[in-house]
Coordinates of C-alpha atoms and ligand atoms in Angstrom, one line a residue:
M1 CA -3.1 -29.7 29.5
L2 CA -2.9 -31.3 26.1
R3 CA -6.6 -31.7 26.1
F4 CA -7.0 -27.9 26.2
I5 CA -4.3 -27.1 23.8
F6 CA -5.4 -29.5 21.1
P7 CA -8.9 -28.1 20.4
A8 CA -7.5 -24.6 20.5
A9 CA -4.9 -25.5 17.8
I10 CA -7.6 -27.1 15.6
L11 CA -9.7 -24.0 16.0
A12 CA -6.8 -21.7 15.0
L13 CA -6.2 -23.8 12.0
N14 CA -9.9 -23.7 11.0
L15 CA -10.0 -19.9 11.4
A16 CA -6.9 -19.5 9.3
A17 CA -8.4 -21.8 6.6
Q18 CA -11.6 -19.7 6.6
N19 CA -9.6 -16.6 6.0
M20 CA -8.2 -18.1 2.8
P21 CA -10.2 -18.0 -0.5
P22 CA -10.7 -21.3 -2.3
D23 CA -7.5 -22.3 -4.2
A24 CA -8.9 -21.5 -7.7
E25 CA -9.9 -18.0 -6.5
K26 CA -6.4 -17.4 -4.9
Q27 CA -4.8 -18.4 -8.2
L28 CA -7.0 -16.1 -10.2
A29 CA -6.3 -13.1 -7.9
R30 CA -2.6 -13.9 -7.9
D31 CA -2.5 -14.1 -11.7
I32 CA -4.3 -10.8 -12.2
Y33 CA -2.1 -9.2 -9.5
K34 CA 1.1 -10.4 -11.2
Q35 CA -0.1 -9.2 -14.6
F36 CA -1.0 -5.7 -13.2
I37 CA 2.4 -5.4 -11.4
E38 CA 4.4 -6.3 -14.5
I39 CA 2.7 -3.6 -16.6
Q40 CA 4.7 -0.3 -16.2
S41 CA 2.1 2.2 -15.3
G42 CA 4.3 4.9 -13.6
Y43 CA 2.4 8.2 -13.0
T44 CA 4.8 10.2 -15.2
S45 CA 6.3 7.6 -17.5
G46 CA 3.8 4.8 -17.8
A47 CA 0.4 4.0 -19.3
T48 CA -2.6 2.7 -17.5
T49 CA -4.4 1.6 -20.6
P50 CA -2.7 -1.9 -20.8
V51 CA -3.7 -2.5 -17.2
V52 CA -7.4 -1.9 -17.9
Q53 CA -7.2 -3.8 -21.2
A54 CA -5.9 -6.8 -19.2
A55 CA -8.7 -6.5 -16.7
A56 CA -11.3 -6.2 -19.5
A57 CA -10.0 -9.3 -21.2
R58 CA -10.3 -11.2 -17.9
L59 CA -13.9 -10.0 -17.4
R60 CA -14.9 -10.9 -21.0
A61 CA -13.4 -14.3 -20.7
A62 CA -15.5 -14.8 -17.5
G63 CA -18.6 -13.9 -19.4
F64 CA -19.2 -10.3 -18.7
P65 CA -20.9 -8.7 -21.7
Q66 CA -19.0 -6.0 -23.6
S67 CA -22.0 -3.7 -22.9
D68 CA -21.2 -3.7 -19.2
I69 CA -17.5 -2.8 -19.7
F70 CA -16.5 0.8 -20.4
I71 CA -12.9 1.8 -21.3
G72 CA -12.1 5.5 -21.8
G73 CA -10.0 8.3 -20.5
A74 CA -8.5 11.8 -20.9
I75 CA -5.8 10.6 -23.4
P76 CA -5.2 7.2 -25.1
T77 CA -2.5 6.1 -22.7
K78 CA -4.4 7.0 -19.6
A79 CA -7.6 4.9 -19.9
N80 CA -9.9 3.9 -17.1
L81 CA -12.2 0.9 -16.8
V82 CA -15.7 0.8 -15.4
V83 CA -17.5 -2.5 -15.2
R84 CA -21.0 -3.0 -13.8
Y85 CA -22.3 -6.2 -12.1
H86 CA -26.1 -6.0 -12.2
G87 CA -28.2 -6.4 -9.1
A88 CA -31.9 -6.2 -8.3
G89 CA -31.8 -2.4 -8.0
A90 CA -33.2 -2.2 -4.5
H91 CA -30.6 0.4 -3.6
K92 CA -28.3 2.7 -5.5
P93 CA -25.1 1.0 -6.6
I94 CA -21.8 0.6 -4.6
L95 CA -18.7 1.8 -6.3
L96 CA -15.4 -0.1 -5.8
L97 CA -12.5 2.0 -6.7
A98 CA -8.7 1.4 -7.2
H99 CA -6.1 3.3 -9.1
T100 CA -3.9 1.6 -11.7
D101 CA -1.0 4.1 -11.9
V102 CA 2.0 3.8 -9.6
V103 CA 4.8 6.0 -8.3
E104 CA 7.9 5.8 -10.4
A105 CA 10.5 3.1 -9.4
K106 CA 14.0 2.9 -10.7
R107 CA 15.8 -0.4 -11.0
E108 CA 19.0 1.0 -9.4
D109 CA 17.0 2.2 -6.3
W110 CA 15.6 -1.3 -5.6
S111 CA 17.3 -4.6 -4.7
M112 CA 15.2 -6.3 -7.4
D113 CA 13.4 -5.4 -10.6
P114 CA 10.4 -3.3 -9.4
F115 CA 8.3 -4.3 -12.4
Q116 CA 8.8 -8.0 -11.9
F117 CA 6.3 -9.8 -9.6
I118 CA 8.4 -11.7 -7.1
E119 CA 7.3 -14.0 -4.3
R120 CA 10.0 -14.3 -1.7
D121 CA 10.0 -15.2 2.0
G122 CA 6.3 -14.8 2.5
Y123 CA 6.0 -11.5 0.6
F124 CA 5.0 -10.3 -2.9
Y125 CA 7.4 -7.7 -4.2
G126 CA 6.9 -5.1 -6.9
R127 CA 5.9 -1.5 -7.4
G128 CA 2.2 -1.3 -6.7
T129 CA 2.0 -4.4 -4.6
G130 CA 0.7 -2.2 -1.8
D131 CA -0.4 0.9 -3.5
D132 CA -2.8 0.2 -5.2
K133 CA -2.7 -2.9 -7.5
A134 CA -3.6 -5.4 -4.8
Q135 CA -7.0 -3.8 -4.4
A136 CA -7.4 -3.4 -8.1
A137 CA -6.7 -7.1 -8.7
V138 CA -8.9 -8.2 -5.9
W139 CA -11.9 -6.1 -7.1
I140 CA -11.7 -7.8 -10.5
A141 CA -11.0 -11.3 -9.1
N142 CA -13.9 -11.0 -6.7
L143 CA -16.3 -9.7 -9.3
I144 CA -15.5 -12.8 -11.5
R145 CA -16.0 -15.0 -8.4
Y146 CA -19.5 -13.5 -7.7
Q147 CA -20.4 -14.2 -11.3
R148 CA -19.1 -17.7 -11.2
E149 CA -21.0 -18.4 -7.9
G150 CA -24.2 -16.9 -9.3
F151 CA -24.4 -14.2 -6.6
H152 CA -27.5 -12.0 -7.1
P153 CA -26.8 -8.7 -5.3
S154 CA -29.6 -6.4 -4.2
R155 CA -27.8 -3.5 -5.9
D156 CA -25.4 -3.0 -8.8
I157 CA -21.7 -3.4 -8.0
I158 CA -19.5 -1.1 -10.0
V159 CA -15.8 -1.5 -10.2
A160 CA -13.7 1.4 -11.5
L161 CA -10.0 1.1 -12.1
T162 CA -8.7 4.6 -12.8
A163 CA -5.6 6.5 -13.9
D164 CA -3.3 9.0 -12.3
E165 CA -4.1 9.1 -8.7
E166 CA -0.5 9.7 -7.8
G167 CA -0.1 13.5 -8.1
G168 CA -3.5 13.9 -9.8
G169 CA -3.4 16.3 -12.7
P170 CA -5.3 16.6 -16.0
Y171 CA -5.6 12.8 -16.7
N172 CA -6.9 11.8 -13.3
G173 CA -9.4 9.1 -14.0
V174 CA -11.9 9.8 -11.2
A175 CA -12.1 13.5 -12.0
W176 CA -12.5 12.6 -15.7
L177 CA -15.2 10.1 -15.1
L178 CA -17.1 12.5 -12.9
K179 CA -17.0 15.2 -15.5
N180 CA -17.7 13.1 -18.6
H181 CA -19.5 9.9 -17.5
R182 CA -20.9 10.5 -14.1
E183 CA -23.8 8.1 -14.7
L184 CA -21.3 5.2 -15.1
I185 CA -19.9 5.6 -11.5
D186 CA -22.8 7.2 -9.7
A187 CA -23.2 5.4 -6.5
E188 CA -24.7 5.6 -3.0
F189 CA -21.1 5.3 -1.6
A190 CA -17.7 4.0 -2.6
L191 CA -15.0 1.8 -1.2
N192 CA -11.4 2.8 -2.0
E193 CA -7.8 2.6 -0.8
G194 CA -6.8 4.8 2.2
G195 CA -7.5 2.5 5.1
W196 CA -5.5 -0.7 5.8
G197 CA -4.8 -3.0 8.7
E198 CA -1.9 -2.1 11.1
I199 CA 0.6 -4.6 12.5
S200 CA 2.8 -3.5 15.4
H201 CA 5.6 -5.8 16.6
G202 CA 4.2 -8.7 14.7
K203 CA 0.7 -8.3 16.1
K204 CA -2.4 -7.1 14.2
I205 CA -3.7 -4.1 16.2
S206 CA -6.4 -2.5 14.1
N207 CA -8.2 -2.6 10.8
D208 CA -8.5 1.1 9.8
V209 CA -11.4 2.5 7.8
Q210 CA -10.7 5.9 6.3
V211 CA -13.8 8.0 6.6
S212 CA -12.5 11.5 5.9
E213 CA -9.3 13.2 4.9
K214 CA -7.7 16.6 5.3
Y215 CA -7.6 18.8 2.3
V216 CA -4.7 20.8 1.0
I217 CA -4.2 24.5 0.6
D218 CA -0.9 25.9 -0.7
F219 CA -0.4 29.6 0.1
R220 CA 2.2 31.9 -1.4
L221 CA 3.6 34.5 1.0
E222 CA 5.2 37.2 -1.1
V223 CA 7.1 40.4 -0.3
R224 CA 8.1 42.9 -3.0
N225 CA 10.5 45.7 -2.4
K226 CA 12.2 48.3 -4.5
G227 CA 15.6 46.9 -3.5
G228 CA 18.8 48.9 -3.9
H229 CA 22.6 48.5 -3.4
S230 CA 23.6 46.1 -0.6
S231 CA 26.2 48.6 0.7
L232 CA 23.3 50.9 1.8
P233 CA 21.0 48.6 3.7
V234 CA 17.7 49.8 5.2
P235 CA 15.4 48.1 7.7
D236 CA 12.7 47.6 5.1
N237 CA 14.1 44.4 3.6
A238 CA 12.0 41.8 1.7
I239 CA 13.9 38.8 3.1
Y240 CA 13.6 40.1 6.7
H241 CA 9.8 40.7 6.3
L242 CA 9.4 37.2 5.1
A243 CA 11.7 35.7 7.7
G244 CA 9.8 37.4 10.5
A245 CA 6.5 36.1 9.1
L246 CA 7.8 32.6 8.9
D247 CA 9.3 32.7 12.3
R248 CA 5.9 33.8 13.8
L249 CA 4.3 31.0 11.8
S250 CA 6.7 28.4 13.2
K251 CA 5.5 29.3 16.7
F252 CA 1.8 29.2 15.9
G253 CA -0.5 26.3 16.3
F254 CA -4.1 26.1 15.0
P255 CA -6.8 25.4 17.7
I256 CA -6.9 21.7 18.8
K257 CA -10.2 19.9 18.6
T258 CA -11.8 16.6 17.6
N259 CA -14.6 15.8 15.3
E260 CA -17.0 12.8 15.0
V261 CA -14.4 10.7 13.2
T262 CA -11.2 11.7 15.1
A263 CA -13.0 11.3 18.5
A264 CA -14.0 7.8 17.4
Y265 CA -10.4 7.1 16.3
F266 CA -8.9 8.2 19.6
G267 CA -11.6 6.1 21.4
A268 CA -10.6 3.0 19.5
M269 CA -6.8 3.7 19.8
A270 CA -7.3 4.0 23.6
K271 CA -8.2 0.3 23.6
V272 CA -5.1 -0.6 21.6
E273 CA -2.5 1.4 23.7
N274 CA -1.4 0.8 27.2
G275 CA -0.7 2.8 30.4
A276 CA -0.8 6.5 30.6
V277 CA -1.2 6.9 26.8
R278 CA -4.3 4.8 27.0
A279 CA -5.9 7.0 29.6
G280 CA -4.9 10.2 27.7
L281 CA -6.4 8.9 24.4
A282 CA -9.6 8.0 26.2
R283 CA -9.8 11.6 27.6
V284 CA -9.2 13.0 24.1
A285 CA -12.1 10.9 22.8
Q286 CA -14.3 12.5 25.5
G287 CA -13.3 16.0 24.4
D288 CA -10.7 16.9 27.2
R289 CA -8.7 19.8 25.7
D290 CA -5.7 19.5 28.2
A291 CA -5.4 15.8 27.2
M292 CA -5.6 16.9 23.5
A293 CA -2.6 19.2 24.0
R294 CA -0.6 16.5 25.7
V295 CA -1.4 13.9 23.1
A296 CA -0.6 16.3 20.2
A297 CA 2.9 16.7 21.7
L298 CA 3.5 12.9 21.7
L299 CA 3.3 12.1 18.0
P300 CA 3.3 14.3 14.9
A301 CA 0.5 12.1 13.5
W302 CA -1.7 12.8 16.5
N303 CA -0.9 16.5 16.4
A304 CA -2.0 16.4 12.7
T305 CA -5.2 14.6 13.6
L306 CA -6.1 17.2 16.2
R307 CA -5.6 20.4 14.2
T308 CA -5.1 22.1 10.9
T309 CA -1.4 22.5 10.2
C310 CA 0.5 24.9 8.0
V311 CA 4.2 24.6 7.3
A312 CA 6.7 26.5 5.1
T313 CA 8.0 24.1 2.4
M314 CA 9.8 26.2 -0.2
I315 CA 11.4 29.6 -0.4
E316 CA 12.8 31.9 -3.1
G317 CA 14.2 35.4 -3.1
G318 CA 16.9 37.8 -4.0
H319 CA 18.5 38.3 -7.3
A320 CA 22.2 39.2 -6.7
R321 CA 24.8 38.9 -3.9
N322 CA 25.3 42.6 -3.8
A323 CA 21.7 43.8 -4.2
L324 CA 18.9 44.3 -1.6
P325 CA 16.2 41.8 -2.4
Q326 CA 13.3 42.9 -4.5
L327 CA 11.4 39.6 -3.9
A328 CA 11.2 37.1 -1.1
A329 CA 8.5 34.4 -1.2
A330 CA 7.6 31.2 0.4
N331 CA 5.2 28.3 -0.2
V332 CA 3.2 27.4 2.9
N333 CA 1.5 24.0 2.7
C334 CA -1.6 23.6 4.9
R335 CA -3.4 20.4 5.7
V336 CA -6.8 21.5 6.7
L337 CA -9.4 19.7 8.9
P338 CA -12.6 19.1 6.8
E339 CA -14.6 21.4 9.1
D340 CA -12.2 24.4 8.8
S341 CA -12.8 26.7 5.8
S342 CA -10.1 28.1 3.5
E343 CA -11.2 31.6 4.6
F344 CA -10.6 30.6 8.3
V345 CA -7.1 29.4 7.5
Q346 CA -6.2 32.4 5.4
D347 CA -7.5 34.7 8.0
A348 CA -5.5 33.0 10.7
L349 CA -2.4 33.2 8.6
R350 CA -2.9 36.9 8.1
K351 CA -3.2 37.5 11.8
V352 CA -0.1 35.3 12.6
V353 CA 2.0 37.0 9.8
A354 CA 0.8 40.4 11.1
D355 CA 2.7 42.3 8.4
D356 CA 0.8 43.9 5.5
Q357 CA 4.0 43.9 3.4
V358 CA 3.6 40.1 3.2
K359 CA 0.9 39.3 0.6
I360 CA -0.9 36.0 1.1
T361 CA -2.5 34.3 -1.8
V362 CA -3.9 30.8 -2.6
A363 CA -1.3 29.2 -4.9
R364 CA -3.3 26.3 -6.3
D365 CA -6.9 25.2 -6.8
I366 CA -8.5 23.8 -3.7
V367 CA -10.5 20.5 -3.9
K368 CA -12.4 20.1 -0.7
G369 CA -14.7 17.2 0.1
P370 CA -17.0 16.9 3.2
P371 CA -16.2 14.0 5.5
S372 CA -18.2 10.9 4.7
P373 CA -20.9 10.2 7.3
M374 CA -20.0 7.4 9.7
R375 CA -22.3 4.9 7.9
E376 CA -23.6 2.3 10.2
D377 CA -23.9 -0.4 7.5
V378 CA -20.3 0.0 6.3
L379 CA -18.7 0.2 9.8
H380 CA -20.9 -2.6 11.2
A381 CA -20.1 -4.9 8.3
A382 CA -16.4 -4.1 8.5
S383 CA -16.4 -4.7 12.3
R384 CA -18.3 -8.0 12.0
I385 CA -16.1 -9.5 9.3
T386 CA -12.9 -8.2 10.9
D387 CA -13.9 -9.8 14.2
A388 CA -14.7 -13.1 12.5
M389 CA -11.4 -13.1 10.6
W390 CA -9.1 -11.6 13.2
P391 CA -10.8 -12.0 16.6
G392 CA -10.2 -9.0 18.9
V393 CA -8.9 -6.7 16.2
P394 CA -10.9 -3.4 16.3
V395 CA -12.1 -1.5 13.2
V396 CA -10.8 2.1 13.7
P397 CA -12.4 5.0 11.8
M398 CA -9.7 7.3 10.5
M399 CA -9.2 10.8 9.1
V400 CA -6.0 10.6 7.0
M401 CA -3.5 13.4 6.4
G402 CA -2.7 12.5 2.8
A403 CA -5.2 12.7 0.0
T404 CA -6.7 10.0 -2.3
D405 CA -9.2 10.1 -5.2
G406 CA -11.8 9.7 -2.5
L407 CA -11.6 13.5 -2.3
Y408 CA -13.1 13.9 -5.7
L409 CA -15.9 11.5 -5.0
R410 CA -16.7 13.1 -1.6
A411 CA -16.6 16.6 -3.2
S412 CA -19.2 15.3 -5.8
G413 CA -21.5 13.8 -3.1
I414 CA -20.4 10.2 -3.1
P415 CA -19.3 9.3 0.4
T416 CA -16.1 7.2 0.3
Y417 CA -14.6 4.8 2.7
G418 CA -11.0 3.6 2.6
V419 CA -11.0 0.0 3.5
Q420 CA -8.9 -3.0 2.4
G421 CA -8.3 -5.6 5.0
F422 CA -4.6 -5.9 3.9
F423 CA -2.3 -5.6 6.9
F424 CA 1.0 -3.9 6.9
D425 CA 3.7 -3.4 9.6
R426 CA 3.2 0.2 10.7
D427 CA 7.0 0.5 11.3
D428 CA 7.8 -0.7 7.8
I429 CA 5.4 1.1 5.4
R430 CA 6.9 0.9 1.9
F431 CA 4.3 2.6 -0.3
H432 CA 6.1 4.9 -2.8
G433 CA 9.4 3.6 -1.5
R434 CA 12.0 0.9 -2.3
D435 CA 11.2 -2.8 -2.3
E436 CA 7.5 -2.3 -1.9
R437 CA 5.8 -5.4 -0.7
M438 CA 2.7 -7.2 0.5
G439 CA 2.5 -10.2 2.8
V440 CA 1.3 -13.2 0.8
T441 CA -1.1 -14.3 3.6
S442 CA -2.2 -10.7 3.9
F443 CA -3.1 -10.4 0.2
Y444 CA -5.3 -13.5 0.3
E445 CA -6.9 -12.5 3.6
G446 CA -7.7 -9.1 2.2
Q447 CA -9.2 -10.9 -0.8
T448 CA -11.5 -12.8 1.5
F449 CA -12.3 -9.7 3.6
L450 CA -13.3 -7.5 0.6
Y451 CA -15.3 -10.5 -0.9
E452 CA -17.3 -10.8 2.3
L453 CA -17.6 -7.0 2.9
V454 CA -19.0 -6.2 -0.6
K455 CA -21.2 -9.2 -0.5
S456 CA -22.7 -8.2 2.8
L457 CA -23.2 -4.6 1.7
A458 CA -24.9 -5.8 -1.5
Q459 CA -27.1 -8.5 -0.1
Ligands
ZN501 ZN1 -2.7 4.9 -3.8

């Protein structure tokens, strides 16, 4: 027996070693990561400028000329960095994107200082360790490594570290760059956050690549009424009109369907799951509508993958305890499949509400991007490297329910893929939450994964 176990153990050790970058590269990435985490760049309270200044100093020290480094942004505290690593120009550039702002974190909500980089029990702790300063640090560290190794890419590699992804708004770096310096970040496609590896019960089960995302429409449902004294009620009541509309909405489901990306997702997930679920997911991937209905009922995430959803999230109304309401209104938040138009959704809502006293209007600007095509080169390279690093772990194309800056890029014609190679326990996702963390091994493996992926796409 020993004879067989021994070589296998050696092989496992070798594989683990190959997944680790050289020590000097690990150290560089860790130093940059620590520096980024310890700069307070909260979306509402912080500044991203010191983050990009730190990155620029690293790049200059490594020999990048000032002319290839751009720093600028909507306001002085919300600067973005764009750096270009020149290639042979055989293809349009690749853009590597990461955001440098983080969700706020209060010391009293955490069991440690969120803006101190702490390594403990196999994890790196700190706000932004997962979202999104690991990728930001790795993009910079790997670019410096390519330079040091004399790598000559076939195309330019552009790294952009940008402001204000969390919540978007007027200082959003990607929107600002697209509007003011499109030529700096124009690319054939981009790699970004939004996809990561999933661990379930201690086992790596998939390396997700985000190919598309739902887009958001907020509708305002509003009823106006002349009101009157509450001692003389009449059936025509603003609150009742709204309540009836919301009750009908609560019982409504948009049509279920798959698209190219979600069908591929369910096909890949079928291989990960077991038993009846496995067979159900496989049937969903083949377009079986009954199976889709059953699968949608199993998990909110699968339901949201299979259809557009609309849900009431806020209400307001009435103006006095003893008066008939003159106003009742609700916000209805819709997460829309890329192939469903806003007109389709609004029309469906109108039919469900079925009450012309309820006025339905779009509450906020809509940013809608097409799904990125399932690019063979990106998905193949991701699969090949994933399989070499973590044998048997599939690459799973995803459409995500949330939104990233990839939306702006897709809307402006730059297909964007969320891919990281960092693995997280899917039952313990701490992005935006307390004690955010990243596995130490996972960080370095992600560094290797992204190093190999970009190299292979730019060779
Ligand atoms: Zn993020």
